XYZ file of C-alpha atoms in Angstrom:
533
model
C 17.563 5.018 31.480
C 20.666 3.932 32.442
C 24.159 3.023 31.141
C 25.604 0.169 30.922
C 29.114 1.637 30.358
C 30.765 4.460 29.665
C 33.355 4.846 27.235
C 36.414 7.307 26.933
C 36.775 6.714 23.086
C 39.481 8.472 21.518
C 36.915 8.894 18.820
C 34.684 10.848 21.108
C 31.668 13.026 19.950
C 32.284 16.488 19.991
C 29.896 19.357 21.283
C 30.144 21.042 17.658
C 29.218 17.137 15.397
C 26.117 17.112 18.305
C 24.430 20.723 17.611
C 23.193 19.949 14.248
C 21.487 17.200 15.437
C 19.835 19.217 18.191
C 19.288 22.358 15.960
C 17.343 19.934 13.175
C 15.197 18.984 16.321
C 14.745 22.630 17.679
C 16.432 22.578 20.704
C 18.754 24.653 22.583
C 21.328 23.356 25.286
C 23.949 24.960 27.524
C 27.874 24.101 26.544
C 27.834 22.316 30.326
C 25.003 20.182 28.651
C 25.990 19.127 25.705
C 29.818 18.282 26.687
C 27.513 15.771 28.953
C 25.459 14.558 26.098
C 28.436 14.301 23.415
C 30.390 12.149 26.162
C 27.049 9.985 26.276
C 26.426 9.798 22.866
C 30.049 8.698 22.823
C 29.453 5.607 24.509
C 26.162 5.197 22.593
C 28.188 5.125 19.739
C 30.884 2.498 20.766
C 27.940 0.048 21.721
C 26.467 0.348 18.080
C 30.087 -0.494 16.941
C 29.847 -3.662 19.434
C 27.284 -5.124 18.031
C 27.925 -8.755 16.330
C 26.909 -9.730 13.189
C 22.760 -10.039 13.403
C 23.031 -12.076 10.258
C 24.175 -14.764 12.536
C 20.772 -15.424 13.543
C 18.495 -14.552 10.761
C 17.469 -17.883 9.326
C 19.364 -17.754 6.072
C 18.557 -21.068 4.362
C 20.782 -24.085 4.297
C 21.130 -24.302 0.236
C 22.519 -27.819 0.096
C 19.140 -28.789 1.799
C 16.871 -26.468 0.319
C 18.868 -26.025 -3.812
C 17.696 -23.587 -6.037
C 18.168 -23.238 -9.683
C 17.239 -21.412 -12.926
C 16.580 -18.394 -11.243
C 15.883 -16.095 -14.258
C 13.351 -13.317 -15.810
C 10.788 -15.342 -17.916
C 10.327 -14.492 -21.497
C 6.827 -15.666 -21.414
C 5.527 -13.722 -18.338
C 1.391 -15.662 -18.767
C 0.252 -12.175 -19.167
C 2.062 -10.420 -16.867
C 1.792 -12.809 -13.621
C 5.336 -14.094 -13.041
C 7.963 -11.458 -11.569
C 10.908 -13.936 -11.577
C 10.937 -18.082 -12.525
C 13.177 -20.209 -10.421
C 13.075 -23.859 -8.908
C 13.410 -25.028 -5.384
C 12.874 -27.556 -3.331
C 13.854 -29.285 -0.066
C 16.352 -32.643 -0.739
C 14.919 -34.167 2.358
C 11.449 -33.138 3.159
C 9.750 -33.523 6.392
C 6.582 -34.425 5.284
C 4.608 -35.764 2.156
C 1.761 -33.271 2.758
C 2.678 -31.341 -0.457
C 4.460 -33.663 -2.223
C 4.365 -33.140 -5.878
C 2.780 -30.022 -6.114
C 3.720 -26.501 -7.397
C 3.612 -23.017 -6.124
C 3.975 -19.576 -6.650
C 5.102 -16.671 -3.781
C 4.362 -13.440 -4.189
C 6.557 -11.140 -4.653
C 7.206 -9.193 -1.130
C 8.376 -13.043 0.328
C 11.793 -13.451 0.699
C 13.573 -16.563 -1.022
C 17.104 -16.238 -0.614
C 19.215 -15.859 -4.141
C 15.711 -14.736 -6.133
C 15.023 -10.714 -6.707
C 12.284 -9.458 -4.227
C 10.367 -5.816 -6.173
C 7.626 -5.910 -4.349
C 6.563 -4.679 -7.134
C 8.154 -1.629 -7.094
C 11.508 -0.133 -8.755
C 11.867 2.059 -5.837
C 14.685 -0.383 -4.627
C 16.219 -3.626 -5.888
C 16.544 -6.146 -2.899
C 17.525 -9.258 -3.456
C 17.426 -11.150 0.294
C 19.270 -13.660 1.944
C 16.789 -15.303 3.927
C 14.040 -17.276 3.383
C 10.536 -16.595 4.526
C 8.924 -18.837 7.200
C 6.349 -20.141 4.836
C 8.900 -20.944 1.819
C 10.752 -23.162 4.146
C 7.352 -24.943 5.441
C 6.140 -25.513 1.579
C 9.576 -27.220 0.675
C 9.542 -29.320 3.681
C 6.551 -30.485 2.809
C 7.092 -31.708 -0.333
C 6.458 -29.243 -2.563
C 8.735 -27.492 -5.371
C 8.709 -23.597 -5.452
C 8.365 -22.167 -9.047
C 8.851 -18.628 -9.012
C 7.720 -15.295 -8.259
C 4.287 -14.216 -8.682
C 3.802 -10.131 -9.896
C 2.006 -8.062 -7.370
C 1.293 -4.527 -7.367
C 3.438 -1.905 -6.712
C 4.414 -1.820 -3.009
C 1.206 -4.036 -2.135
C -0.984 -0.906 -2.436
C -3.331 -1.308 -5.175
C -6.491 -3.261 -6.130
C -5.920 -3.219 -10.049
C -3.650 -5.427 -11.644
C -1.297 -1.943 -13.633
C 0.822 -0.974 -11.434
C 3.151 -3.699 -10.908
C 6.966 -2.896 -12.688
C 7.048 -6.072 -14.386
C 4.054 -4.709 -15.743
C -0.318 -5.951 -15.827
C -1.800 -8.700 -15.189
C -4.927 -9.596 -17.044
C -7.678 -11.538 -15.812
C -7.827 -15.380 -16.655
C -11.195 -14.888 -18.116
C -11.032 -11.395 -19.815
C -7.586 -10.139 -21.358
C -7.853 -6.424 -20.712
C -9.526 -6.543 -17.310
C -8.134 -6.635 -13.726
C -7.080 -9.536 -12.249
C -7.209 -8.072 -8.523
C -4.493 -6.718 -6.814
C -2.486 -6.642 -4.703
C -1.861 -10.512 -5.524
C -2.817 -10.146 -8.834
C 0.091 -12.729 -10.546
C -1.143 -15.580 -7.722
C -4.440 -15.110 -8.976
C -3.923 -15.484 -12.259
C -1.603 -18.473 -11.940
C -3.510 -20.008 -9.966
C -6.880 -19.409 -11.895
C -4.672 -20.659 -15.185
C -3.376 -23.702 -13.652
C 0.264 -22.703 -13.932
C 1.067 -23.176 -10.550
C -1.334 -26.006 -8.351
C -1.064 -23.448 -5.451
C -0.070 -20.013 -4.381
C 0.484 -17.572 -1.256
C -0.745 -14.428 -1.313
C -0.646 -11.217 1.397
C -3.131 -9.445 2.391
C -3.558 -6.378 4.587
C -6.836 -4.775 2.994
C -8.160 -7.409 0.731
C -5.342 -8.724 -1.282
C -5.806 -12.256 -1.305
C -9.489 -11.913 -1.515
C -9.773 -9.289 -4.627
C -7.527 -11.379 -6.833
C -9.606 -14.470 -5.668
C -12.795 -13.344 -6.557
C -11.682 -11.754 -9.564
C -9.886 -14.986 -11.208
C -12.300 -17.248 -9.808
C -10.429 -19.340 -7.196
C -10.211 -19.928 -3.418
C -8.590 -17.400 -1.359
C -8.190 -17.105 2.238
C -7.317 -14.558 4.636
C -6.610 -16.477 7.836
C -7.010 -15.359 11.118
C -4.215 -12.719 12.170
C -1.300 -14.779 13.524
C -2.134 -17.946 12.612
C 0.735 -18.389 9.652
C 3.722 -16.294 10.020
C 4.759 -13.423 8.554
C 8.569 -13.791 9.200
C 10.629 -12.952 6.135
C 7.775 -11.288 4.321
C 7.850 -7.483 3.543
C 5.177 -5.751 5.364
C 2.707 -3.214 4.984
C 1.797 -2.589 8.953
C 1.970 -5.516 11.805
C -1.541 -5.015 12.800
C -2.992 -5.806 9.533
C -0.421 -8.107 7.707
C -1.885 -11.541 6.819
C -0.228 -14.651 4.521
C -2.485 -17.107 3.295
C -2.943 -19.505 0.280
C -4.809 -19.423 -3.096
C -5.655 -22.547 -4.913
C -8.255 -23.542 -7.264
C -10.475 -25.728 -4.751
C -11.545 -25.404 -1.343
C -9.065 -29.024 -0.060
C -5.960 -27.747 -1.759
C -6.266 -24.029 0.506
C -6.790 -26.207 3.084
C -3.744 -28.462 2.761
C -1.281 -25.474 1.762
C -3.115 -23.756 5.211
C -1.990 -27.053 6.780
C 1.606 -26.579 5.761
C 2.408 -23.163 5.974
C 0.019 -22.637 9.978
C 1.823 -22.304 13.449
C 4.228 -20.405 15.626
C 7.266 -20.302 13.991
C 9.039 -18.291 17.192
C 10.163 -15.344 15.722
C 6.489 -13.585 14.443
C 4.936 -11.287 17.598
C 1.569 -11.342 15.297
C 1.330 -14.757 16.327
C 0.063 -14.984 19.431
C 1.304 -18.137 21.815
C -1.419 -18.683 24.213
C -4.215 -18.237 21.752
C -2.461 -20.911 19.370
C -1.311 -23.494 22.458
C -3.679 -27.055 21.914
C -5.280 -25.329 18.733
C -5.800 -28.264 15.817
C -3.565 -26.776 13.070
C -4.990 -29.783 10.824
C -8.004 -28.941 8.129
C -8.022 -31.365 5.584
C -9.008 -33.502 7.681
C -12.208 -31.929 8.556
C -12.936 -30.355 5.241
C -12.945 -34.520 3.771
C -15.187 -35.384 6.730
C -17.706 -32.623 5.699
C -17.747 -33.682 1.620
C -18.004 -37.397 2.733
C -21.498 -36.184 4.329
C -24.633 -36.893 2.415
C -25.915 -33.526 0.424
C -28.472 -32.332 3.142
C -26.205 -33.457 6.097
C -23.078 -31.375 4.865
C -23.784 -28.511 6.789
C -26.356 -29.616 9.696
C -25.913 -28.011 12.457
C -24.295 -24.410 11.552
C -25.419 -21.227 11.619
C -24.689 -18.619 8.998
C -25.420 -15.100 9.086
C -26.053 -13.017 5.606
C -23.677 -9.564 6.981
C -26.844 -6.912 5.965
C -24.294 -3.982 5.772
C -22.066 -6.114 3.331
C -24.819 -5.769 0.587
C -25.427 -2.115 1.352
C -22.156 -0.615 0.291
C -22.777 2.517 -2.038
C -22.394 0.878 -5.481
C -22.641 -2.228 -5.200
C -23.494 -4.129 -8.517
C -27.146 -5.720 -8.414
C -25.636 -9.255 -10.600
C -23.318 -9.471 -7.671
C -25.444 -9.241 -4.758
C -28.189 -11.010 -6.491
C -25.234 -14.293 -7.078
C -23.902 -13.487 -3.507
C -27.422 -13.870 -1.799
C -28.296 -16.700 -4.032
C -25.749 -18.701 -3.259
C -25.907 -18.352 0.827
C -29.451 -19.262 0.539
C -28.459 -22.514 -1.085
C -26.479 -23.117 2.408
C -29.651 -24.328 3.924
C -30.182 -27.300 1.042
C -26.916 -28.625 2.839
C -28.061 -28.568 6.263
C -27.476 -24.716 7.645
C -29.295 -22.960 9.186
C -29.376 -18.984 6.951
C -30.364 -15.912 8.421
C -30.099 -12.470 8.336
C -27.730 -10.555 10.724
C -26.458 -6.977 11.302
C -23.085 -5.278 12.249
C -23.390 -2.003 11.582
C -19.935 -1.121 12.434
C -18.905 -3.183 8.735
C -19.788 0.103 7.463
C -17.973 2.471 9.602
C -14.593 0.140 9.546
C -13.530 0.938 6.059
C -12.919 4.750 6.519
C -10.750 4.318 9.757
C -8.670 1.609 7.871
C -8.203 4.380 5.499
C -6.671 6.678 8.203
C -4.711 3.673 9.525
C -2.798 2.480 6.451
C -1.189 5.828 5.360
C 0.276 6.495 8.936
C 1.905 2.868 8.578
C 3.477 4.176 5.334
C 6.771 4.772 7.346
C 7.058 0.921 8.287
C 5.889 -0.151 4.631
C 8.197 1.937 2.530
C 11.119 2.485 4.746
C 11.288 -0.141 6.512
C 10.675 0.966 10.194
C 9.496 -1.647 12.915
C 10.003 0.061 16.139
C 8.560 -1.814 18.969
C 7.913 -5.391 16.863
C 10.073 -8.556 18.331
C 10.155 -10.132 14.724
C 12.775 -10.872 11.940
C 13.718 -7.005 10.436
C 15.805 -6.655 7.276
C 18.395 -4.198 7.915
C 20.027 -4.703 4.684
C 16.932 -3.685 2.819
C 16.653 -0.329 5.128
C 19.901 0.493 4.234
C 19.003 -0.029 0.267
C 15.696 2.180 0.881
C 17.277 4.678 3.746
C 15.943 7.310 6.068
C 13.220 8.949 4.307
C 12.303 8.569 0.091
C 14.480 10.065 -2.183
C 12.670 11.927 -5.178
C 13.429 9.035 -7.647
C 12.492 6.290 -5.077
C 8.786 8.403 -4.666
C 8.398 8.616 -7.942
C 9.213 4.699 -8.525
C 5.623 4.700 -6.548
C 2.560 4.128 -7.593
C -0.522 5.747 -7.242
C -1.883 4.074 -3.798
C 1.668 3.928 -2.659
C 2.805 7.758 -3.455
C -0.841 8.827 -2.082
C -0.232 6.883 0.982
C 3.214 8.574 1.569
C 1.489 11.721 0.558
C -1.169 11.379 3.506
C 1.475 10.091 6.195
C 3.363 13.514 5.606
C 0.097 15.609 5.848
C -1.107 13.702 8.855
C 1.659 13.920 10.773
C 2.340 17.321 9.744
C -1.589 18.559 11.257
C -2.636 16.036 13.566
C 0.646 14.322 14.675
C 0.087 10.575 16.727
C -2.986 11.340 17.888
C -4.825 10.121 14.853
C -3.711 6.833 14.333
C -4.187 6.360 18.290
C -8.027 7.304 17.685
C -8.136 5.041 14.745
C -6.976 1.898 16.819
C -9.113 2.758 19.448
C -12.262 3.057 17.481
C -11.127 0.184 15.250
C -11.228 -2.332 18.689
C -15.301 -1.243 18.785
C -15.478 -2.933 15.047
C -14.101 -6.403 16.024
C -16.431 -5.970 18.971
C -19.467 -5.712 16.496
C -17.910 -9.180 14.750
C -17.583 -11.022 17.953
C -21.114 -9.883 19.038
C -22.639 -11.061 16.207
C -20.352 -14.755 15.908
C -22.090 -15.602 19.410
C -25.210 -16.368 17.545
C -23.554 -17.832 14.009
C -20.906 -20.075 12.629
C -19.544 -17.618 10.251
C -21.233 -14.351 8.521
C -21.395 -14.007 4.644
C -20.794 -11.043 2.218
C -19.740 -10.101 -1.012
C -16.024 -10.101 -1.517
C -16.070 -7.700 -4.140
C -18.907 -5.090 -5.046
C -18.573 -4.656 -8.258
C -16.987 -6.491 -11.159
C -13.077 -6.568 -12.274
C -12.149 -3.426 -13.809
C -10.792 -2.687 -17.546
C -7.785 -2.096 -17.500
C -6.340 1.614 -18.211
C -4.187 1.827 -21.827
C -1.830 4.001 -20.322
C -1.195 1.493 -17.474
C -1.322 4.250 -14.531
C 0.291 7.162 -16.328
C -3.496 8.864 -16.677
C -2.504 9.757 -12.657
C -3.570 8.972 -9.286
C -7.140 9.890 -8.790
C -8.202 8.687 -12.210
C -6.502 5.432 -11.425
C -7.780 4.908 -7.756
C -11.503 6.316 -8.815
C -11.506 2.879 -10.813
C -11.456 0.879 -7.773
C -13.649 3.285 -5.631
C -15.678 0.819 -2.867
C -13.495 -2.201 -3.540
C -12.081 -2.467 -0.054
C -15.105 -2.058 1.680
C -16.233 -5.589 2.628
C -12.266 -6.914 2.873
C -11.012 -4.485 4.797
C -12.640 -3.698 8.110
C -11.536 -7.935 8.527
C -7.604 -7.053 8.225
C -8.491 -4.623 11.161
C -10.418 -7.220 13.600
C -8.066 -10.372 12.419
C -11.143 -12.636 11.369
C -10.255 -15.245 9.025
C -12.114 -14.484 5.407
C -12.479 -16.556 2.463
C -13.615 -15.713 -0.772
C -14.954 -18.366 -2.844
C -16.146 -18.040 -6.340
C -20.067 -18.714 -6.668
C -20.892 -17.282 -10.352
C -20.201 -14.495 -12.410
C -21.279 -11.008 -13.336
C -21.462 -9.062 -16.685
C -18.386 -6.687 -16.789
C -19.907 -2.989 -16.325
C -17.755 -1.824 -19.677
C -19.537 -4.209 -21.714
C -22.209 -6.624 -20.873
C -20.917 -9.468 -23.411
C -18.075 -9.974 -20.958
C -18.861 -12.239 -17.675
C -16.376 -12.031 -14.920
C -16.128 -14.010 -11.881
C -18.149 -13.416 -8.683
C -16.554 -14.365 -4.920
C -18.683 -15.133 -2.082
C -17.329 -14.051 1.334
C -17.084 -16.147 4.457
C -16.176 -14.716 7.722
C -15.522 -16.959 10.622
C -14.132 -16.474 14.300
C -10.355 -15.612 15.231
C -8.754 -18.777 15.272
C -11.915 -20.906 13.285
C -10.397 -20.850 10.224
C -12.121 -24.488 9.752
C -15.448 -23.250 9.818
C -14.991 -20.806 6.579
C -12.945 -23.765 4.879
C -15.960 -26.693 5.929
C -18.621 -24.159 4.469
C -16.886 -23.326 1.365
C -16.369 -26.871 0.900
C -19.536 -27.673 0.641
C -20.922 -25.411 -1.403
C -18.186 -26.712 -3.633
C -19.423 -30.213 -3.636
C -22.803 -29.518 -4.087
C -22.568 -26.680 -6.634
C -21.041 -25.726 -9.809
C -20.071 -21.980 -9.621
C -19.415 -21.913 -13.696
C -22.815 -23.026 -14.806
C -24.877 -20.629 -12.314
């Protein structure tokens, strides 16, 4: 290290403002030592204070361009799935792709002028920016309709927790409409939006897809940008889009895909001369006679994804059905194994709560992407008492096992977590040499009833709900695989059997074949009816 300057401020650092610093970090200096260091941290100090405005080059929206309006709380919440209702839209768009067509962003996306929660009341944000993906979704046409609810700091699986309060599944008022996206699915699912975006860093696109009964996909890590979108850890943060057929995630993939030059998920040489068009291919496949569809691809039934403790028998039994019907269109079905699928879930679990820092507070050390420094200031240096108890359950937990891991193990678990983690994309990879894509169950067990008392029963009875619901999502927010979940029947609800709930099929392609998951799903479409089976 060395310095650029040094300043003789008159507002120099003493010796005596220094020591409690050094005392809250345990260490002990001479007087010769610290009249150094104050005189250094003196000139630290007066290059902070040079520092222009950053807010010069965040990409805060042109509003004559991109107008927004009627930004208010909705009376009429559909059943808890709108956070906030406003309308905008690009005066001048750049391309028709869109045109005409509605959406809903979830509520950790920045649109400048509109509340962000993220669910949460642990700090009210409103931003100045707008995300990546808003701007890309204007210019192409389409007209931005709100706010969709999502669960309280993006860390929960059931549709309570979020402060504008539950979501209830589409097809069963009382029961969980996924989480953490849970007001895109339900939008979505109800037709009150044409399309939606969703995040997902453990299965939150996917659970809210297979529990509403609409398309959801994860794409591969990198491919759409994360810019302007609150995040739950780098590694693992994924945007993608919801809709209600296979063609319309495809064209709102189409819009939203590409480097967008400020996202270091996205990485440049892996995207240089790739084809960031998919309708296109997805209409080419559908056009296909039925047996012809599919000719030529080779899909893999994931073994381990049907042998998570707990899985439902209706689901697996709907799951398996429909991937054998693959092979009427022209694929080739077979069973494969990965046995890491099963050991991925459990390190994800050690990952997420040492990312809790980044998530809750705001930290980003290290990351060349867009950072929200007015939104750390809101949140500040560590949670307050009211801001942890603004939580909920996954969230506070998550805090809860930061703080105990860093207290007993320090960095040395997460780095054995990311190490062991590499072995489990390994096991993907391996397996994609010999198939197109791999298939599982996105969920293993049916949508939940929803809790009375919301989440006020407590943590553990509220997270025992969901127990297993991660496990075939997961281990792909690790590895970066693109996933869809498509819906391919429904189950009887495990509270009572008169209920039917929907049931999502997972496809899981290679990093940066996106296309494949979309051309399969697309043809199942065609050829089958997921409500009558």
């Amino acid at each position: 290290m060395s310095l650029i300057q040094l300043e003789s401020d008159p507002k120099k650092i003493t010796g005596e403002e220094l020591k409690p610093v050094l005392k809250k970090a345990g260490l002990e200096l001479t007087e010769s030592l610290i009249e150094d260091f104050s005189t250094l941290i003196t000139g630290f100090e007066a290059a902070i204070h040079s520092l222009p405005d950053d807010r010069e080059v965040q990409p805060r929206p042109n509003l004559e361009k991109y107008p927004r309006k009627d930004i208010h709380i909705p009376e009429d919440r559909e059943f808890g799935a709108w956070a906030t209702k406003v309308t905008a839209k690009c005066t001048a768009p750049k391309s028709n792709l869109l045109e005409g067509r509605t959406v809903a962003l979830k509520d950790n996306i920045a649109l400048a002028g509109v509340r962000c929660t993220n669910g949460t009341a642990m700090v009210e944000w409103v931003p100045e920016i707008d995300a990546t993906i808003a701007t890309r979704i204007m210019d192409a046409g389409a007209t931005i309709i709100g706010k969709s609810a999502c669960e309280n700091a993006c860390m929960e699986g059931i549709s309570c927790t979020s402060v504008t309060g539950p979501v209830h599944n589409p097809y069963a008022q009382g029961y969980s409409a996924g989480g953490s996206s849970s007001g895109s699915g339900r939008l979505v699912a109800t037709g009150s939006v044409d399309l939606a975006i969703g995040c997902d860093q453990g299965g939150s696109i996917r659970i809210p897809a297979s529990s509403c009964g609409i398309v959801g996909l994860k794409p591969t890590w990198g491919l759409v940008p994360y810019t302007g979108i609150l995040s739950l850890d780098p590694t693992i943060d994924h945007a993608g889009p919801m809709a209600r057929t296979v063609r319309d995630c495809a064209l709102l993939l189409e819009a939203i895909a590409g480097p967008d030059g400020w996202d270091d998920r996205q990485p440049p040489v892996e995207l240089q001369g790739y084809q960031l068009e998919f309708v296109r291919d997805v209409d080419a496949v559908t056009r296909l006679p039925r047996d012809r569809m599919l000719e030529g691809m080779k899909v893999g039934i994931l073994l381990e994804g049907f042998q998570v403790p707990g899985t439902d028998k209706n689901i697996v039994a709907s799951v398996r059905s429909a991937a054998a019907q693959l092979s009427e269109l022209g694929a080739t079905v077979s069973s494969i194994s990965v046995p890491a699928h099963l050991e991925a879930t459990p390190a994800w679990m050690i990952l997420v709560p040492a990312a809790s820092p980044g998530s809750l507070l705001g930290e980003r050390n290290g990351r060349k992407q867009l950072h929200f420094p007015d939104r750390c200031e809101l949140v500040g240096q560590k949670l307050t008492q009211a801001q942890f108890d603004a939580l909920g359950p996954g969230a506070s937990y998550m805090y809860l096992a930061y703080l105990w891991a860093e207290e007993h193990y320090g960095p040395k678990l997460h780095a054995r977590c990311m190490n062991l983690l590499k072995a489990v994309g390994d096991g993907y990879d391996l397996a994609l040499k010999d198939v197109d894509v791999l298939i599982t169950p996105t969920l293993i067990s049916p949508p939940v009833q929803l809790p009375e008392n919301g989440y006020s029963g407590g943590p553990l009875e509220l997270m025992s709900m969901t127990t297993g619901v991660l496990a075939n999502t997961s281990p792909l927010n690790i590895t970066g695989h693109p996933a869809l979940s498509l819906p391919v029947g429904f189950s009887h609800a495990r509270e009572d059997p008169n209920v039917k709930l929907p049931v999502g099929m997972q496809i899981i392609g290679r990093r940066f074949r996106d296309i494949d998951c979309l051309k399969v799903a697309a043809a199942w479409e065609k050829a089958f009816d997921w409500k009558t089976l």
